[in-house]
mmCIF file of C-alpha atoms and ligand atoms in Angstrom:
data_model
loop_
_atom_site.group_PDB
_atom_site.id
_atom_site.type_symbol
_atom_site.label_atom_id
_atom_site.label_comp_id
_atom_site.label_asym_id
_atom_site.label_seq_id
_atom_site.Cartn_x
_atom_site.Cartn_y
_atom_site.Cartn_z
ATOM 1 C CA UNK A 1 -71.412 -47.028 1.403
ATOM 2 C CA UNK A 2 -68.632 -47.804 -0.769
ATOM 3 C CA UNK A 3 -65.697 -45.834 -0.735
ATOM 4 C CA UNK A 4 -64.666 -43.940 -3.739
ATOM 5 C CA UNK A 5 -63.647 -40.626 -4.610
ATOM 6 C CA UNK A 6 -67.108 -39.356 -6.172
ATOM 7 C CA UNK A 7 -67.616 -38.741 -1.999
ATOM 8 C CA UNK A 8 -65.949 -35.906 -2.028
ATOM 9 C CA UNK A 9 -67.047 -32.708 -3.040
ATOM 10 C CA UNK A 10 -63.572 -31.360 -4.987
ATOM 11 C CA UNK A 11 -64.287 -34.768 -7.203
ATOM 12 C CA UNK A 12 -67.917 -34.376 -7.913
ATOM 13 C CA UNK A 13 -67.608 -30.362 -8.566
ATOM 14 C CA UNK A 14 -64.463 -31.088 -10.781
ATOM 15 C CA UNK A 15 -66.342 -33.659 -13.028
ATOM 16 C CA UNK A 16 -69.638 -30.875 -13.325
ATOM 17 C CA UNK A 17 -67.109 -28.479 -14.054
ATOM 18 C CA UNK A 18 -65.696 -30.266 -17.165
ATOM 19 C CA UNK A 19 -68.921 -32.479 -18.133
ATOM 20 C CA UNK A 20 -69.363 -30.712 -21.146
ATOM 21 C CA UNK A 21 -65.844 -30.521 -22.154
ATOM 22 C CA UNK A 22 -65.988 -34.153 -23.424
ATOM 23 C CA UNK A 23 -65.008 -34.514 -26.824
ATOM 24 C CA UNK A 24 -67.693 -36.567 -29.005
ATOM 25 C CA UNK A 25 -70.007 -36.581 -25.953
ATOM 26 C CA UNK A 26 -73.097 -34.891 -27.148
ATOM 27 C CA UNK A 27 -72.727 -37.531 -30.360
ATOM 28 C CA UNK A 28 -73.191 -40.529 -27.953
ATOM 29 C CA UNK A 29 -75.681 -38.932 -26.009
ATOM 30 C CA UNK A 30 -77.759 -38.514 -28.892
ATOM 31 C CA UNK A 31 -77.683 -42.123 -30.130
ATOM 32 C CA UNK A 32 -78.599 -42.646 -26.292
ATOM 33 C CA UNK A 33 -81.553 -40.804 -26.700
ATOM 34 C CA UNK A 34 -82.797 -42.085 -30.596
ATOM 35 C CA UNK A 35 -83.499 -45.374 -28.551
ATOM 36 C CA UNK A 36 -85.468 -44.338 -25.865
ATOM 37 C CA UNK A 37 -88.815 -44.214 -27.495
ATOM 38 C CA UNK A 38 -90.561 -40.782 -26.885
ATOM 39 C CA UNK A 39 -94.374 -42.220 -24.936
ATOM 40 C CA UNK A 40 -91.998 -43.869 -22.664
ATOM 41 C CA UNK A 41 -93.573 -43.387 -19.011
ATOM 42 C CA UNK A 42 -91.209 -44.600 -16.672
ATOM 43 C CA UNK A 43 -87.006 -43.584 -16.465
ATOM 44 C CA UNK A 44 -84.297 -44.998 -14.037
ATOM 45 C CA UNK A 45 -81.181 -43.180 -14.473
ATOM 46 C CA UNK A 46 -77.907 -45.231 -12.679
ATOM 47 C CA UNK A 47 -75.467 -43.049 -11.241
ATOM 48 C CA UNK A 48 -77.250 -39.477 -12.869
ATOM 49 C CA UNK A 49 -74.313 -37.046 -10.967
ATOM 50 C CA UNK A 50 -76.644 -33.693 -11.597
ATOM 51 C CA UNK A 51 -79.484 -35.322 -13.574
ATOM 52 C CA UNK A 52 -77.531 -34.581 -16.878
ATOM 53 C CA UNK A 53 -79.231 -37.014 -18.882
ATOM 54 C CA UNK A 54 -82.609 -37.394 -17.190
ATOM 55 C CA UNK A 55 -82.782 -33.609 -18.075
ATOM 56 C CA UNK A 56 -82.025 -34.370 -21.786
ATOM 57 C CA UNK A 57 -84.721 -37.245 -21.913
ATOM 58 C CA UNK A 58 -87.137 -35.244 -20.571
ATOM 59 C CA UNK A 59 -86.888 -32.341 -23.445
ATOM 60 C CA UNK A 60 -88.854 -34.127 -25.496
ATOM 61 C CA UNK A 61 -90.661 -36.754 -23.187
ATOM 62 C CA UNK A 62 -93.419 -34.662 -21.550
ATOM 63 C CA UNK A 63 -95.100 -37.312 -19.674
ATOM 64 C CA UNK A 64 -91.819 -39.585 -18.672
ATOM 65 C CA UNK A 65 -91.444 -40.306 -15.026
ATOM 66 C CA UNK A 66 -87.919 -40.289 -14.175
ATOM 67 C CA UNK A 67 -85.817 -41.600 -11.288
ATOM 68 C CA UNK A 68 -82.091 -40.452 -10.563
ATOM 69 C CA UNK A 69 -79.824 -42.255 -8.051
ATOM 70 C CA UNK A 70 -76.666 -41.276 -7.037
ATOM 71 C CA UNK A 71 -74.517 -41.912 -3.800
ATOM 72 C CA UNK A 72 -72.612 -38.428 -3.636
ATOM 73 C CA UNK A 73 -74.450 -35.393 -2.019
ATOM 74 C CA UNK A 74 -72.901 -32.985 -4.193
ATOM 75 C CA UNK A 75 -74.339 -35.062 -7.098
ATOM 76 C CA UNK A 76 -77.711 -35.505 -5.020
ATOM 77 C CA UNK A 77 -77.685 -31.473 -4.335
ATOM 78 C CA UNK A 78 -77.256 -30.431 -7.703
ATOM 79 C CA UNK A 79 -79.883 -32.548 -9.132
ATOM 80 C CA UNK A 80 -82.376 -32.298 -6.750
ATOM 81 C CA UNK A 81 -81.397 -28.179 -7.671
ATOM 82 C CA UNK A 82 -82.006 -28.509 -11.603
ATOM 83 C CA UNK A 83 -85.260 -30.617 -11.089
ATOM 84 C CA UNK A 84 -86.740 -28.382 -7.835
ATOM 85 C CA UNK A 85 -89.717 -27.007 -10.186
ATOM 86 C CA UNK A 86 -90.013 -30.758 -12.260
ATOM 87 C CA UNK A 87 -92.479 -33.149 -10.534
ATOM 88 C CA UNK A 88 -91.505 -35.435 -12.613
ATOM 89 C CA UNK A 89 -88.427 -36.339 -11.508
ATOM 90 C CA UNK A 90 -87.664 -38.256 -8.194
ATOM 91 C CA UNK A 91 -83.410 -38.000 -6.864
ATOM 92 C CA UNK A 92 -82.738 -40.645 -4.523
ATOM 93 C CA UNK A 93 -79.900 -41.612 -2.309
ATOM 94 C CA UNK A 94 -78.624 -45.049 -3.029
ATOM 95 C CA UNK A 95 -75.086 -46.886 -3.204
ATOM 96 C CA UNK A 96 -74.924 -48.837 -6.604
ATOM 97 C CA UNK A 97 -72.628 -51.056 -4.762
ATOM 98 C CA UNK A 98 -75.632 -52.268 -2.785
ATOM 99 C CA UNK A 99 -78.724 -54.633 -4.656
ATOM 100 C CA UNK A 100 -81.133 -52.002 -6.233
ATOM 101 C CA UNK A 101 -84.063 -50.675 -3.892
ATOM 102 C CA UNK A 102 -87.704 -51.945 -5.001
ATOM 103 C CA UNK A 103 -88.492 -48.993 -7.527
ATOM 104 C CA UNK A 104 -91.104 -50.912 -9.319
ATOM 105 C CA UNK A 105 -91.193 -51.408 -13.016
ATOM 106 C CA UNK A 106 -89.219 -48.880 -15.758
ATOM 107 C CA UNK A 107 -89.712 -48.893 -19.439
ATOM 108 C CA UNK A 108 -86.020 -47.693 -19.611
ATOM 109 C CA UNK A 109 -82.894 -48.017 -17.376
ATOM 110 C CA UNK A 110 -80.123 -45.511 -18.618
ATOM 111 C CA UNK A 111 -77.020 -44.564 -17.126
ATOM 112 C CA UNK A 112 -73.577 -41.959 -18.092
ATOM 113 C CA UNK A 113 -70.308 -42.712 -17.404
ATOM 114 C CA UNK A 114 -71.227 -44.195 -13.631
ATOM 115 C CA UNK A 115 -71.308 -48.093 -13.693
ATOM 116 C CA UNK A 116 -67.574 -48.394 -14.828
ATOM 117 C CA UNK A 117 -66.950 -47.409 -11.178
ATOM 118 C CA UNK A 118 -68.295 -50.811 -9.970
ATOM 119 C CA UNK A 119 -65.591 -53.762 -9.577
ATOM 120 C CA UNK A 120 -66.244 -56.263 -12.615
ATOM 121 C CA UNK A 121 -69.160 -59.004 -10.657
ATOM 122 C CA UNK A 122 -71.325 -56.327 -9.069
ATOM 123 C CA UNK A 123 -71.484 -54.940 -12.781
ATOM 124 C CA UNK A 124 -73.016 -57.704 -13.800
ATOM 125 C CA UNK A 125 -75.328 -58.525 -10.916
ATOM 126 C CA UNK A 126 -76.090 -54.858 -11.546
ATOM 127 C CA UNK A 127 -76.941 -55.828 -15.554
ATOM 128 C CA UNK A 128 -79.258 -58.700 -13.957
ATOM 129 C CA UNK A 129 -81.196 -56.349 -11.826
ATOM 130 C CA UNK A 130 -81.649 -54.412 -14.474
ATOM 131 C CA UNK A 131 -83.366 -56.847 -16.253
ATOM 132 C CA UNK A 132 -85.708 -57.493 -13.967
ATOM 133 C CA UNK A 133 -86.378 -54.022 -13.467
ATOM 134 C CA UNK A 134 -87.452 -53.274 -16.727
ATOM 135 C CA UNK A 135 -90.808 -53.996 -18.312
ATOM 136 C CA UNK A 136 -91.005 -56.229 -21.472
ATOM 137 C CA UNK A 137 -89.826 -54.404 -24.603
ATOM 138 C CA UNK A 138 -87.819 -52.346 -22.084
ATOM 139 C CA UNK A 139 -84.742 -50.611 -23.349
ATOM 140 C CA UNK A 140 -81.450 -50.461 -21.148
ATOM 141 C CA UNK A 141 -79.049 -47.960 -22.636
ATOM 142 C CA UNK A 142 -75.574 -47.452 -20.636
ATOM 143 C CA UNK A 143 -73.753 -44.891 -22.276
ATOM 144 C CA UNK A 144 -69.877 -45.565 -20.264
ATOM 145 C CA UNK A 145 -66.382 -45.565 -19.917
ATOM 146 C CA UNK A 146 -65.096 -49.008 -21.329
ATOM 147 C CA UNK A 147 -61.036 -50.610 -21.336
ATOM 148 C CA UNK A 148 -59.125 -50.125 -24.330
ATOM 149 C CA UNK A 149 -57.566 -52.857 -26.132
ATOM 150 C CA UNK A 150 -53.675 -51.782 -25.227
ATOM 151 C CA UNK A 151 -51.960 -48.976 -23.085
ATOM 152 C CA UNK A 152 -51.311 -47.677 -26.465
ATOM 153 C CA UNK A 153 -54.852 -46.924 -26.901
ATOM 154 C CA UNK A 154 -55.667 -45.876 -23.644
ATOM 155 C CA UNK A 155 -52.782 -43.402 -23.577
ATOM 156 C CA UNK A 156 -54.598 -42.025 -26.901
ATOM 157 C CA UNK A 157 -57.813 -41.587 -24.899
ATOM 158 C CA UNK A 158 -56.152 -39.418 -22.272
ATOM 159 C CA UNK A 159 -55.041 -37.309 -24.907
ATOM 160 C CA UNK A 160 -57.634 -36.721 -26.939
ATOM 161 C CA UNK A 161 -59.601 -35.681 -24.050
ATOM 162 C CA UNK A 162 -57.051 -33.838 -23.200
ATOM 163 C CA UNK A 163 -56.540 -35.219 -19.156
ATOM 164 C CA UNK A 164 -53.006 -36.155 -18.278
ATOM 165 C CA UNK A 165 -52.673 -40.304 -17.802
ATOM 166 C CA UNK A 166 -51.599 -39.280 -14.034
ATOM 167 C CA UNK A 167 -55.197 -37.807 -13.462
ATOM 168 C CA UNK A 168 -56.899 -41.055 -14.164
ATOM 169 C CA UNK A 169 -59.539 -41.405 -11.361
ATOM 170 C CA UNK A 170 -58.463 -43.713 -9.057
ATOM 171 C CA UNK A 171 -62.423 -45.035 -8.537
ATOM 172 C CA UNK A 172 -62.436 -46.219 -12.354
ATOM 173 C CA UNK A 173 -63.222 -49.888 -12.544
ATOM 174 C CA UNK A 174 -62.951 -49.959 -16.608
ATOM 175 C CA UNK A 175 -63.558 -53.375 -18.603
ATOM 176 C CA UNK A 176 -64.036 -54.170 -22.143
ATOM 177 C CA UNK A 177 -67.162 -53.910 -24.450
ATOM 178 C CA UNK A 178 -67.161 -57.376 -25.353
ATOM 179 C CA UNK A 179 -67.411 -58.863 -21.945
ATOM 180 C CA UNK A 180 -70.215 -56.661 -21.043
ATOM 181 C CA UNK A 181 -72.363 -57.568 -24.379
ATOM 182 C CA UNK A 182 -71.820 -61.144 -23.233
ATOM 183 C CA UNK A 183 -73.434 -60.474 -20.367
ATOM 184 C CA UNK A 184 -76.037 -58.467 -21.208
ATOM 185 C CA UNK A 185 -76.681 -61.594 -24.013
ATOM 186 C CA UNK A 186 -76.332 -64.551 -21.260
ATOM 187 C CA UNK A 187 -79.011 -62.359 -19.076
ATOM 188 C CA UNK A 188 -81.596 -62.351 -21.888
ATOM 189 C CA UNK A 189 -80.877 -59.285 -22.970
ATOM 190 C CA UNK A 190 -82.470 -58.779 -27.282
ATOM 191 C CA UNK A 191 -80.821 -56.990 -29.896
ATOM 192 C CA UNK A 192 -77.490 -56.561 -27.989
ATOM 193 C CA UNK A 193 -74.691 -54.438 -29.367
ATOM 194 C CA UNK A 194 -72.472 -51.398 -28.840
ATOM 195 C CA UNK A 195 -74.360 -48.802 -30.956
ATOM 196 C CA UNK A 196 -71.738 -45.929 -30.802
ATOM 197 C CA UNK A 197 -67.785 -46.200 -30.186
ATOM 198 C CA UNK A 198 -65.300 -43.766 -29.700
ATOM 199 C CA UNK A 199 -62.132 -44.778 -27.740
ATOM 200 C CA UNK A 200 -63.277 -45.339 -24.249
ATOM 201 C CA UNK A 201 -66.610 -43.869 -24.498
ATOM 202 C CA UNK A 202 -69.131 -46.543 -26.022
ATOM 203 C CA UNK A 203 -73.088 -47.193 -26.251
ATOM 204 C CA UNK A 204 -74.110 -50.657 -24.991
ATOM 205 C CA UNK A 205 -77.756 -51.594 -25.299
ATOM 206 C CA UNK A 206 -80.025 -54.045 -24.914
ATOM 207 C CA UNK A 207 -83.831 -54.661 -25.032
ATOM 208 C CA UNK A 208 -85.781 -57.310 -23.013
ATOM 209 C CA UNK A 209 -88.039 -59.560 -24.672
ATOM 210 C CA UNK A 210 -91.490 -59.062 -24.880
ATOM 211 C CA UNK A 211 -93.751 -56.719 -26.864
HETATM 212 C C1 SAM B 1 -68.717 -39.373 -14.226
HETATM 213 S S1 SAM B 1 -70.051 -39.058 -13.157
HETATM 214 C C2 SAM B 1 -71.408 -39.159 -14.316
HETATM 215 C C3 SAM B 1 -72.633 -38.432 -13.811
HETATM 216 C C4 SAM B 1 -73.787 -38.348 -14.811
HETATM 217 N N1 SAM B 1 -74.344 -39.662 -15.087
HETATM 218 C C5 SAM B 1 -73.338 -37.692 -16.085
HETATM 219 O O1 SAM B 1 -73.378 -38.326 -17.138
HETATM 220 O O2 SAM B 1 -72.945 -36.529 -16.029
HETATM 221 C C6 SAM B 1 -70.151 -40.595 -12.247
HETATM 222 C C7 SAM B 1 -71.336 -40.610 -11.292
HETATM 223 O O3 SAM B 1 -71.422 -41.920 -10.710
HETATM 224 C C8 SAM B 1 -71.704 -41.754 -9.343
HETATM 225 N N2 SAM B 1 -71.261 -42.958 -8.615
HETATM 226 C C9 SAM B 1 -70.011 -43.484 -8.551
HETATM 227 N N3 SAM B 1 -69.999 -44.583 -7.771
HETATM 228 C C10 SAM B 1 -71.281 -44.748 -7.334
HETATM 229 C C11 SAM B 1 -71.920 -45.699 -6.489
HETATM 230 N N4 SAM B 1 -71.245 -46.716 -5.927
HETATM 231 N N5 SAM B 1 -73.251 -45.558 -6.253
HETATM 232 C C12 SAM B 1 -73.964 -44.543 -6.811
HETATM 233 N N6 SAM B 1 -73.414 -43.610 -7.608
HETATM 234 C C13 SAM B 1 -72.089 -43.709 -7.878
HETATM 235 C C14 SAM B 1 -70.930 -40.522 -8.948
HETATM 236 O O4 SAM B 1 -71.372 -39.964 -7.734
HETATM 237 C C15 SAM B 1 -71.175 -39.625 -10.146
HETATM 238 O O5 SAM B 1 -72.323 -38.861 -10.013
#
């Protein structure tokens, strides 16, 4: 298991506590969810804390099928909690730092704010098992923290979100947009591109080939 502080339960419960709190959040979540088509069946959500976004895919996706992983037990708990009376969810255990279990096929791979806390190269072996993962014509949409351009900027982040630079979490891993599109391009990744920007929070997606 790889060490990091979303182990331990003050982390975890002080994240759920402010989730919301996010300025501009709800913004990017929403051009997350204009580009997950509605009849999609199957949902892998990478790093889902307590199922946040599973739970707003599945609003309006009545027959999606969707898988949650996450490596912190309070994270586990309180999604396994929210989706206790939803069959159609699955929460399992499973370090991101490790090559992704066999889950079978998805027609989307989504994921919030989690894969920034992987060092750079398992990122992108991550973004290649992705690929793989995902049916033709499948969507990946990682909504994430990303690395400013200059201090300058990243000092403006902390304020506008109102966090004191000192509070930083130590387990952040951040890197820029424009290496990850490359990768997500070399891999085979279609119609690449960051769809939504603010600061350090940014929409990258990409759609593998096929119909
Ligand atoms: C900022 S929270 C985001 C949670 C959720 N996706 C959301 O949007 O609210 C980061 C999540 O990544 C998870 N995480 C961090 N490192 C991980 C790893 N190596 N393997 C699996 N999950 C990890 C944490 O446990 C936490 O749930």
């Amino acid at each position: 298991m790889s060490a990091n502080e979303w182990m331990t339960a003050e982390h975890a419960l002080r994240y759920l506590r402010r989730a919301d709190e996010y300025p501009r959040r709800a913004e990017g979540e929403s051009v997350l969810l204009d580009h997950v088509p509605r009849h999609v069946r199957r949902v892998l959500d990478l790093g889902t804390g307590d199922g946040r976004l599973l739970a707003l895919l599945r609003i309006d996706r009545g027959e999606m099928f969707g898988v949650g992983v996450d490596s912190s037990e309070v994270m586990l708990d309180a999604a396994r909690t929210r989706f206790a009376d939803d069959e159609h969810v699955e929460i399992v255990k499973h370090d991101l730092a490790e090559p992704l279990p066999a889950f079978g096929r998805f027609d989307a791979v989504v994921s919030s704010f989690a894969i920034h806390h992987l060092e750079h190269e398992r990122k992108r072996s991550l973004y290649g098992e992705v690929f793989d993962l995902l049916e033709p014509g499948g969507v990946f949409a990682n909504f994430e923290h990303v690395a400013s351009a200059t201090h300058r900027l990243h000092m403006a982040f902390f304020a506008a979100i109102g966090e004191p630079l000192e509070d930083e979490d130590p387990s952040d891993r951040l890197l820029n947009v424009e290496s990850q599109l490359g990768w997500l391009r070399a891999l085979g990744f279609d119609d690449v591109d960051c769809y939504w920007k603010w600061l350090e929070m940014a929409l990258l997606v990409g759609v593998k080939p096929g119909s």
